[in-house]
mmCIF file of C-alpha atoms in Angstrom:
data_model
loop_
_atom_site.group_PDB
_atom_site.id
_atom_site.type_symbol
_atom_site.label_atom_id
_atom_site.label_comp_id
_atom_site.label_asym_id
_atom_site.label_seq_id
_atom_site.Cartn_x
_atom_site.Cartn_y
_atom_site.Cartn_z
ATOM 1 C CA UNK U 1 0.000 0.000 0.000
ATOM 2 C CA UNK U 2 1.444 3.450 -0.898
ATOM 3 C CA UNK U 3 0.930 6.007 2.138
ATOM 4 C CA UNK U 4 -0.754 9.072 1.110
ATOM 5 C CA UNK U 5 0.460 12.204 1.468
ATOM 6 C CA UNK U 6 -0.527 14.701 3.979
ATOM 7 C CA UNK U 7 -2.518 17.975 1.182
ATOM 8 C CA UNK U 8 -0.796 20.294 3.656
ATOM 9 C CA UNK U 9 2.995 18.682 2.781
ATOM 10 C CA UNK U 10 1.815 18.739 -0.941
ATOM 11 C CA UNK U 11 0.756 22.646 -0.435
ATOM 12 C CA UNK U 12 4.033 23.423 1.165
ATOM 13 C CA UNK U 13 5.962 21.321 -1.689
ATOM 14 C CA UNK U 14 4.016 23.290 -4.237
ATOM 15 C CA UNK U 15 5.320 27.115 -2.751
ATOM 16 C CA UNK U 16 8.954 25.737 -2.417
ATOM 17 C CA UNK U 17 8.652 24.751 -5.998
ATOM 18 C CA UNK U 18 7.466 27.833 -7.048
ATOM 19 C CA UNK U 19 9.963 30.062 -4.810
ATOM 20 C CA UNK U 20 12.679 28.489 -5.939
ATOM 21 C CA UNK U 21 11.714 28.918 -9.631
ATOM 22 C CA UNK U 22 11.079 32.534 -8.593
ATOM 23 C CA UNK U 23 14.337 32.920 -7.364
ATOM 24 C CA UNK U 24 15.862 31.191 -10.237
ATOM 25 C CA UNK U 25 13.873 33.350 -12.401
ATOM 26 C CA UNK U 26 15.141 36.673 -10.963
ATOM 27 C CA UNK U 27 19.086 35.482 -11.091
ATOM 28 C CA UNK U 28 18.698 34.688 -14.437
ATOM 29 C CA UNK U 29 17.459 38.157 -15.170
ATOM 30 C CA UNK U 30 19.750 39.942 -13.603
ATOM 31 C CA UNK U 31 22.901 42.061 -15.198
ATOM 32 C CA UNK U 32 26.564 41.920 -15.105
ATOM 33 C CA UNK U 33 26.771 45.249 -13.251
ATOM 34 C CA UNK U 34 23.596 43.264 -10.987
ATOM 35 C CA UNK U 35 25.494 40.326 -10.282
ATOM 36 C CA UNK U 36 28.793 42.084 -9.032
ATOM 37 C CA UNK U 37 26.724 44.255 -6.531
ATOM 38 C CA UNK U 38 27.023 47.341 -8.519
ATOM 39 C CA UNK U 39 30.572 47.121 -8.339
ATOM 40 C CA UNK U 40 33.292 48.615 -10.951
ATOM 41 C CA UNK U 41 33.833 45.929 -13.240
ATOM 42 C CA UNK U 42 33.562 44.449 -16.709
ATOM 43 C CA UNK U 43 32.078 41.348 -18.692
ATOM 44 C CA UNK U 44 34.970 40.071 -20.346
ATOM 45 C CA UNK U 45 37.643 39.401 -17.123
ATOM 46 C CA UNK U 46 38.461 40.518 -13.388
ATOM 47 C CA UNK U 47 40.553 43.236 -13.585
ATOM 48 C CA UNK U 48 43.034 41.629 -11.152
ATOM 49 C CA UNK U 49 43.370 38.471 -8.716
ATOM 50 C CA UNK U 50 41.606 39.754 -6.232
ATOM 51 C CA UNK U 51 38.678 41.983 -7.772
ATOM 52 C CA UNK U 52 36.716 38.302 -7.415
ATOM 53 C CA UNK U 53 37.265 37.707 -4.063
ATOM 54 C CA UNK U 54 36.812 41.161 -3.280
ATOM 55 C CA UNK U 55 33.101 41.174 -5.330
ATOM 56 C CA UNK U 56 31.844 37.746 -3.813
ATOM 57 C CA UNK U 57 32.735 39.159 -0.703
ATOM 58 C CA UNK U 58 31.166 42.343 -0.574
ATOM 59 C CA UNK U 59 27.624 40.460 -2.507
ATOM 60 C CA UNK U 60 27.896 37.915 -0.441
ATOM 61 C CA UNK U 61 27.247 40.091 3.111
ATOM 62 C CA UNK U 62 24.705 42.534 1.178
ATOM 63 C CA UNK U 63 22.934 39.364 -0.153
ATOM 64 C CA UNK U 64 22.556 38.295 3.658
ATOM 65 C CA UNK U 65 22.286 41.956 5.317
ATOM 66 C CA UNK U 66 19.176 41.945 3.083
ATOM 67 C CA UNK U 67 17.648 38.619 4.223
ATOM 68 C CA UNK U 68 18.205 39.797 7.623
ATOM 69 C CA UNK U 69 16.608 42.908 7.234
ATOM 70 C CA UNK U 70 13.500 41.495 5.648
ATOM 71 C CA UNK U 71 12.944 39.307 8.674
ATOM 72 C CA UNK U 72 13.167 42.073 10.773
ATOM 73 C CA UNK U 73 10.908 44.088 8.918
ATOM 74 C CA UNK U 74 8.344 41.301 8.427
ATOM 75 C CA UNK U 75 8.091 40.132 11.962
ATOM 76 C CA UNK U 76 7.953 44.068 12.972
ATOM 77 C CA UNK U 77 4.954 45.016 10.720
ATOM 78 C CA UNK U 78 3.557 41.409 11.548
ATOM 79 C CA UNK U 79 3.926 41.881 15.327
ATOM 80 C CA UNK U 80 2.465 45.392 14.355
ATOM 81 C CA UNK U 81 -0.560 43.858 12.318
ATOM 82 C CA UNK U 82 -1.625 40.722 14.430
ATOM 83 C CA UNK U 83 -1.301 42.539 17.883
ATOM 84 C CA UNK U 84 -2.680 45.678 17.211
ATOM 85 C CA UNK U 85 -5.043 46.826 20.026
ATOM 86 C CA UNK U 86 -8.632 46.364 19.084
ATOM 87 C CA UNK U 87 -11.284 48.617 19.964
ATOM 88 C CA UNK U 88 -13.588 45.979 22.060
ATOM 89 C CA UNK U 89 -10.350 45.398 23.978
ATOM 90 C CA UNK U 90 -10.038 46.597 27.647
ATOM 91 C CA UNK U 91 -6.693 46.290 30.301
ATOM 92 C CA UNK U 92 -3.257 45.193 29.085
ATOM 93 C CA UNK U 93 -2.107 42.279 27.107
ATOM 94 C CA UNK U 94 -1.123 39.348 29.098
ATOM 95 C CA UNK U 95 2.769 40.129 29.976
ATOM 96 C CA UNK U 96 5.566 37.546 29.348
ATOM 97 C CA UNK U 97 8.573 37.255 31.427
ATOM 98 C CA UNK U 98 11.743 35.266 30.906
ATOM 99 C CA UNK U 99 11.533 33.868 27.853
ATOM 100 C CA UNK U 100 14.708 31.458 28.303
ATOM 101 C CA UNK U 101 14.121 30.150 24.323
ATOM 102 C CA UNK U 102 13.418 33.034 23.044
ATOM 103 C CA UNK U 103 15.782 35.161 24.262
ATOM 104 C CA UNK U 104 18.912 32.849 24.119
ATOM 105 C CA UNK U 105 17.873 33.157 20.300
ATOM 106 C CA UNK U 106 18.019 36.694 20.596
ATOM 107 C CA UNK U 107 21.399 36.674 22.160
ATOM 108 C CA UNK U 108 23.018 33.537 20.456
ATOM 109 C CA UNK U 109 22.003 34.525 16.594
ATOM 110 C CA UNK U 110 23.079 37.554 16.316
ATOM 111 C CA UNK U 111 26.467 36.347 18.103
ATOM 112 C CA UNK U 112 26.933 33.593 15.032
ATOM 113 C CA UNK U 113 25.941 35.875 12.444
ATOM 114 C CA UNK U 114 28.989 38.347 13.343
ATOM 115 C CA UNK U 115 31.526 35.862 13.981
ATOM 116 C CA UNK U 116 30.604 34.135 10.474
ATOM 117 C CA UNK U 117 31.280 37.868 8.873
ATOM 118 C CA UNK U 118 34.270 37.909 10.775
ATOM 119 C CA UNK U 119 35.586 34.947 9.804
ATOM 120 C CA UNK U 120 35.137 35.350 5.368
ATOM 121 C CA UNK U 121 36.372 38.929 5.937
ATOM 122 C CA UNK U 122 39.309 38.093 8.021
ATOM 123 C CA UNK U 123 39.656 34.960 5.366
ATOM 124 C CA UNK U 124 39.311 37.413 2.111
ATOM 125 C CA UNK U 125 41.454 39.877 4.188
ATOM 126 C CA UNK U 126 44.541 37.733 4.529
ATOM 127 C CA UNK U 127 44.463 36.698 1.078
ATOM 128 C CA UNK U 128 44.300 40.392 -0.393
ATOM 129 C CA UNK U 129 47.238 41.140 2.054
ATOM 130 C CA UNK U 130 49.100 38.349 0.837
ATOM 131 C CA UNK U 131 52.989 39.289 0.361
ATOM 132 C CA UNK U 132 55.260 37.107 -1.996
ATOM 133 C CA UNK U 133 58.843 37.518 -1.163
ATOM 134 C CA UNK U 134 59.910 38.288 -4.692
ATOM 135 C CA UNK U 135 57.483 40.202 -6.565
ATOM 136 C CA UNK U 136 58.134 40.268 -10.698
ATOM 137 C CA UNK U 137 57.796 44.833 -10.384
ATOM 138 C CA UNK U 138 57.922 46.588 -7.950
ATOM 139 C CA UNK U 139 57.073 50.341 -8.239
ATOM 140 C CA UNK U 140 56.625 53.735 -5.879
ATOM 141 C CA UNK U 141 54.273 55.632 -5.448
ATOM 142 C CA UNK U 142 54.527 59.230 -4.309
ATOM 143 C CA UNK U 143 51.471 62.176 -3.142
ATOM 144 C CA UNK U 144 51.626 64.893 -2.724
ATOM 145 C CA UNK U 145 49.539 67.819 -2.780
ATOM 146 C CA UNK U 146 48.155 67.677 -5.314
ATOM 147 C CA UNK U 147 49.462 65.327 -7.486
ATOM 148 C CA UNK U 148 51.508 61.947 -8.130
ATOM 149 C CA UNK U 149 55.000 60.890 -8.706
ATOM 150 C CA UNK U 150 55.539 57.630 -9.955
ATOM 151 C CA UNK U 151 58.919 55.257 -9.519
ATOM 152 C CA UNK U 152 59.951 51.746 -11.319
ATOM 153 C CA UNK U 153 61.902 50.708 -8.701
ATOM 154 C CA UNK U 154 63.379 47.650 -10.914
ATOM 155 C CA UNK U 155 63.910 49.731 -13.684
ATOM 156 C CA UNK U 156 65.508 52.650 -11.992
ATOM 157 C CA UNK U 157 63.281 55.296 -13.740
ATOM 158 C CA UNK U 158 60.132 57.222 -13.181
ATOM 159 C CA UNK U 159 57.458 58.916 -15.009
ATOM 160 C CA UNK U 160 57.776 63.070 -15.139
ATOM 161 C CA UNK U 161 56.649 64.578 -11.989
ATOM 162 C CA UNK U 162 53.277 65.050 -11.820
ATOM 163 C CA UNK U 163 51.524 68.076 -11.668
ATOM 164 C CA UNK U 164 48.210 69.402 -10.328
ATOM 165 C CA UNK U 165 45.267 69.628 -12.861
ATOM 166 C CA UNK U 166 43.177 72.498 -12.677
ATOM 167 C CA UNK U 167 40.774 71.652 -15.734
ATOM 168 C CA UNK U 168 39.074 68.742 -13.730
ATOM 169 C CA UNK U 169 35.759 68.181 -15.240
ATOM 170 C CA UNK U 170 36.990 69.790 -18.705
ATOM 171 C CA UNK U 171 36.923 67.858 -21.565
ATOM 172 C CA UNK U 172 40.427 66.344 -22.426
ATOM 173 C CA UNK U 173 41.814 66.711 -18.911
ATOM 174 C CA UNK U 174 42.427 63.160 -18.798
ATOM 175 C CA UNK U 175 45.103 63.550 -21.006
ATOM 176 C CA UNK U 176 47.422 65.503 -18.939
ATOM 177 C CA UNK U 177 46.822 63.068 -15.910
ATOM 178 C CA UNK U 178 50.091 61.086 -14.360
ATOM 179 C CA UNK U 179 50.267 57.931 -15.728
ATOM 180 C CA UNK U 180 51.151 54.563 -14.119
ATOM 181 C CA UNK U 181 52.228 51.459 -16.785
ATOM 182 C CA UNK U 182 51.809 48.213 -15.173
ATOM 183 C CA UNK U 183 52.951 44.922 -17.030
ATOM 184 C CA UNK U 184 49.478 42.378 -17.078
ATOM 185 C CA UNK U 185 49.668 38.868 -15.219
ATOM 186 C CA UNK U 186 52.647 40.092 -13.151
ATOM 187 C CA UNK U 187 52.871 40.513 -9.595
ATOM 188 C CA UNK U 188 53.186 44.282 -8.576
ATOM 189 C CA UNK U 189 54.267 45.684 -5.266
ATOM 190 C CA UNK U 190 53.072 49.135 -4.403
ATOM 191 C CA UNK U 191 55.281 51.295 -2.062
ATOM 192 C CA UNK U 192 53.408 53.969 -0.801
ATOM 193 C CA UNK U 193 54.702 57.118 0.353
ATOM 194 C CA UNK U 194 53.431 60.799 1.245
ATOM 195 C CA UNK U 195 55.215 63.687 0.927
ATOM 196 C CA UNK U 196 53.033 65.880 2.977
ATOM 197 C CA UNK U 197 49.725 64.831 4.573
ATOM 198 C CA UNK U 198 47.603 61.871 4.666
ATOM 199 C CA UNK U 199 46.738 60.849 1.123
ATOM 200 C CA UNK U 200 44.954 57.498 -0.277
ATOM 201 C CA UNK U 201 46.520 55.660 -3.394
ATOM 202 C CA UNK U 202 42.550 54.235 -5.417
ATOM 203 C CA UNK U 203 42.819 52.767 -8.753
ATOM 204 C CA UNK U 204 38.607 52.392 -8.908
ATOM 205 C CA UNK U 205 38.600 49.151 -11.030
ATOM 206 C CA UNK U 206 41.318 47.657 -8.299
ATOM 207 C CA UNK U 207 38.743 47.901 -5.758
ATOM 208 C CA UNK U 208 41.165 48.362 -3.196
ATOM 209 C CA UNK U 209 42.398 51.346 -1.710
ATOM 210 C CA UNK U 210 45.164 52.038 0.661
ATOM 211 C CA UNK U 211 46.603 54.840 2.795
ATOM 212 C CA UNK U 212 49.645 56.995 2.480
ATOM 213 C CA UNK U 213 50.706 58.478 5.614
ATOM 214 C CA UNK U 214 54.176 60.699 5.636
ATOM 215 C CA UNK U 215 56.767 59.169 7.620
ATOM 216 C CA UNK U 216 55.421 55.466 6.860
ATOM 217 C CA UNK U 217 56.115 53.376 3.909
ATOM 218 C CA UNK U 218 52.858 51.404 3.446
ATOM 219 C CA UNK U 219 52.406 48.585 0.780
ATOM 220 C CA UNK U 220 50.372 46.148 -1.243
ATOM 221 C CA UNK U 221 50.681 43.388 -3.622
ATOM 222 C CA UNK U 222 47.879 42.279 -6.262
ATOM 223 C CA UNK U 223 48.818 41.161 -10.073
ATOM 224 C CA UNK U 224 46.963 42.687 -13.273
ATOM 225 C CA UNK U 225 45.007 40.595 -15.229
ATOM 226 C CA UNK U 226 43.379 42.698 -17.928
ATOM 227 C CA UNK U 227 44.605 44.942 -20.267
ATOM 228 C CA UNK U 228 43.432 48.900 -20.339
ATOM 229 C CA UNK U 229 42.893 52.092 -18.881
ATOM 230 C CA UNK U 230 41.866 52.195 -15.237
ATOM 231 C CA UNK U 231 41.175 55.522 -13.494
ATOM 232 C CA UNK U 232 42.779 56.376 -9.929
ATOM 233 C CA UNK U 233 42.266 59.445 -7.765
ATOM 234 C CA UNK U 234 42.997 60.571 -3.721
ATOM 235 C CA UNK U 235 40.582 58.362 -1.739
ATOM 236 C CA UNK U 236 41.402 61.030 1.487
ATOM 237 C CA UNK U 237 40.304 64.510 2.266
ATOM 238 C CA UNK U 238 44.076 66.099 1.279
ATOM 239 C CA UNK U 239 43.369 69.649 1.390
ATOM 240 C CA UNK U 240 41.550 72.064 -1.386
ATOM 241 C CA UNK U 241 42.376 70.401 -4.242
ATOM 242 C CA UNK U 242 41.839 67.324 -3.629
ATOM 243 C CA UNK U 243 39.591 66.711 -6.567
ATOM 244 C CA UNK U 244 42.044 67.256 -8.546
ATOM 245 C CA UNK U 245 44.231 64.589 -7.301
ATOM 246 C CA UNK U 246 43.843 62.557 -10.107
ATOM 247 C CA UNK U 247 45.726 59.586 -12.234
ATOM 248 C CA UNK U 248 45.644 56.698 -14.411
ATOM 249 C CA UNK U 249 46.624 53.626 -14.777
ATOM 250 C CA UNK U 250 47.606 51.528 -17.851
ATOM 251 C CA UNK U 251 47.794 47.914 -17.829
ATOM 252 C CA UNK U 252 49.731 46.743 -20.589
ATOM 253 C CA UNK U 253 51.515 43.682 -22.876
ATOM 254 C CA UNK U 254 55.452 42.788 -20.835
ATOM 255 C CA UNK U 255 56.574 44.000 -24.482
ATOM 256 C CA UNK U 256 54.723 47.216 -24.439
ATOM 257 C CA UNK U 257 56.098 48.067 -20.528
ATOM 258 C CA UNK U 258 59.507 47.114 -21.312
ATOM 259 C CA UNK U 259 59.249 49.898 -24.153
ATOM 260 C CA UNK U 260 57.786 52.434 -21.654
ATOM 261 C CA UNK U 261 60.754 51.717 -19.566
ATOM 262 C CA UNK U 262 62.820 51.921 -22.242
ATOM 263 C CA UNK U 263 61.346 55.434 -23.456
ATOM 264 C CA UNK U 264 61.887 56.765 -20.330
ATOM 265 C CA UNK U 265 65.890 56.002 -19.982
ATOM 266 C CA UNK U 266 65.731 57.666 -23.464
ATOM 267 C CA UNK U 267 64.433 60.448 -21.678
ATOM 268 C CA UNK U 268 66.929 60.990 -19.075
ATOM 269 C CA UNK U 269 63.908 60.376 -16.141
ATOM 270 C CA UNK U 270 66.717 57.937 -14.832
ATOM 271 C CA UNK U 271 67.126 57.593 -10.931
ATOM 272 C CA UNK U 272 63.769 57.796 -8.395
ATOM 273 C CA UNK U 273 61.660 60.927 -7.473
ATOM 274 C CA UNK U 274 62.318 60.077 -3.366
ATOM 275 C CA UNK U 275 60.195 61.525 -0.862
ATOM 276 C CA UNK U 276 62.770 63.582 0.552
ATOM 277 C CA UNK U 277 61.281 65.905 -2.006
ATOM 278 C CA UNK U 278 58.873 67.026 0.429
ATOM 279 C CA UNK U 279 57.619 70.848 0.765
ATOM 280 C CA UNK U 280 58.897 71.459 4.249
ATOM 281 C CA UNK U 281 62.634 70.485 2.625
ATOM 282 C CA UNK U 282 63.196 68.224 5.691
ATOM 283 C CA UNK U 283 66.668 66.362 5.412
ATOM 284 C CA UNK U 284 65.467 62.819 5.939
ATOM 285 C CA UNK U 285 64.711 59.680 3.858
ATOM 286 C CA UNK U 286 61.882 58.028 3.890
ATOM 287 C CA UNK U 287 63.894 54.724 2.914
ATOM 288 C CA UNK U 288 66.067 55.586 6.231
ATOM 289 C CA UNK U 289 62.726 55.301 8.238
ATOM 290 C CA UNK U 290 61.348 52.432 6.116
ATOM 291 C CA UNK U 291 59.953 49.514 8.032
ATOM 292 C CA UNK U 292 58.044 46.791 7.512
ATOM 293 C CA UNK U 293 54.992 47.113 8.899
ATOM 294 C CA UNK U 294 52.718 46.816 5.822
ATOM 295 C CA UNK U 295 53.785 43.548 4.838
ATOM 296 C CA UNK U 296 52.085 41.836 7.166
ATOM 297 C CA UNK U 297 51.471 38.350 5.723
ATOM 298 C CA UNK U 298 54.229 37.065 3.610
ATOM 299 C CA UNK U 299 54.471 33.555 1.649
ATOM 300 C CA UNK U 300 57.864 32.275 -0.525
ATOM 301 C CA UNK U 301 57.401 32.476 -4.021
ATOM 302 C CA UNK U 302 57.437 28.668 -5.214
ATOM 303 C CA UNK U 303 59.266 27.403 -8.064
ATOM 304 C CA UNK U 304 56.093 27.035 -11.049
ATOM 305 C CA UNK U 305 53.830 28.920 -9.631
ATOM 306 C CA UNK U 306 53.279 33.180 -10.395
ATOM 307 C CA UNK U 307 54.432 35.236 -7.944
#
């Protein structure tokens, strides 16, 4: 004999179904630009190693910030709804003290939903501060106010010192930006230094942005992998013209940034523009007061693998 089953079980079969085919439904409709939480980003490749992580991260706690706040709302407007004082009803409502069930809930939940975020940010977190020991290019960046000097360290050159723009928002100002070549699928180190106040080193596209404070040489590692023409600007409050604290970044073929290295020893920008540069004409070097602070995780580069 085959057991019937229960129309309730079948009902609550039946919405599952449907949910889920809902759900499925809305994924499948959703964008690029959708999928990636709004984020800077494009259809054909991450932009580096980490702009992945980074994405799935940031989705991934909006995706269940959003569950959480629908529950909230829902029980509060159904709480709001269902007990609602009617007008045939006289005295108080019959009052509930200690709860043990309930509020354990109320204390243990929220408890394991913040150590779970902890736990994939601190996870992601380590990763993106990842430090190989021998990096393929390492480069230097210098603010300033309000503008960007840029050093090959490897190479021994450095792009012409950058100078403020004052036709931000003009047409064709992005022309006369500073420009930063990086070689694609290689692992870059970023040296950050300030010549003056606090400053913030933001290629958009990277999403990842990191503080230059004067006196401190901070860094980062993360490898290229896709070709173009990123925008990058002053992520902190620097002063008046900070708007105008603006750059770009070029990702480019090995070939094409060995030429641009090249070009530039043709130019005579041999040698680095050092921090020791700085407005106040302090004689120190930042290199002299270098530490390594930054670097806080650090793994050997293994033979076969990319740095």
């Amino acid at each position: 004999m085959i057991p019937q089953v229960p129309q309730r079980s079948r009902r609550g079969r039946r919405v599952a179904t449907a949910g889920l085919a809902l759900a499925t439904l809305l994924l499948s409709g959703c964008t690029d630009e959708q999928r990636r939480g709004f984020l800077p980003g494009y259809s054909d490749g991450q932009v580096t190693d980490q702009t992945g992580r980074i994405t799935d991260l940031w989705v991934g706690s909006w995706a269940v910030l959003v569950i959480v706040g629908l529950i909230v709302w829902g029980l509060t407007i159904w709480c709001a709804v269902a007990y609602r004082r009617r007008k045939n009803d006289t005295g108080f409502p019959v009052q509930l003290r200690y709860h043990v069930p309930l509020e354990l809930m109320f204390t243990l939940v929220p408890v394991v939903m913040v150590l779970t975020l902890f736990y994939f940010t601190q996870r992601d977190a380590r990763e993106i501060e990842m430090h190989v020991a021998d990096p393929d290019v390492t480069v230097n960046i210098v603010g300033k106010q309000w503008s960007w000097d840029f050093n090959y360290v490897d190479a021994d050159v450095h792009e012409p010192a950058g100078v403020q723009s004052f036709a931000t928002g003009e047409e064709g100002a992005a022309d006369s930006l500073p420009v930063l070549y990086l070689p694609v699928d290689q692992k870059v180190e970023f040296r950050l230094d300030s010549r003056d106040v606090v400053h913030s080193f933001w290629v958009v596209d990277f999403l990842y942005k990191k503080d230059m404070m004067p006196g401190h040489t901070n860094t980062f590692q993360v490898t290229p992998t896709r070709e173009g023409t990123y925008e990058g600007k002053c992520a902190e409050l620097c002063g008046e013209y900070h708007s105008d604290m603006l750059f770009n970044v070029k990702v480019v073929s090995q070939e094409e940034f060995d030429a641009h290295m090249q070009d530039l020893r043709d130019q005579g920008l041999e040698g680095q523009l050092g921090v020791d540069l700085n407005r106040n004409q302090e004689e120190w070097s930042m290199r002299e007061k270098h530490d390594d602070a930054g670097t806080r995780y650090t793994t050997p580069a293994t033979e076969g693998e990319s740095k």
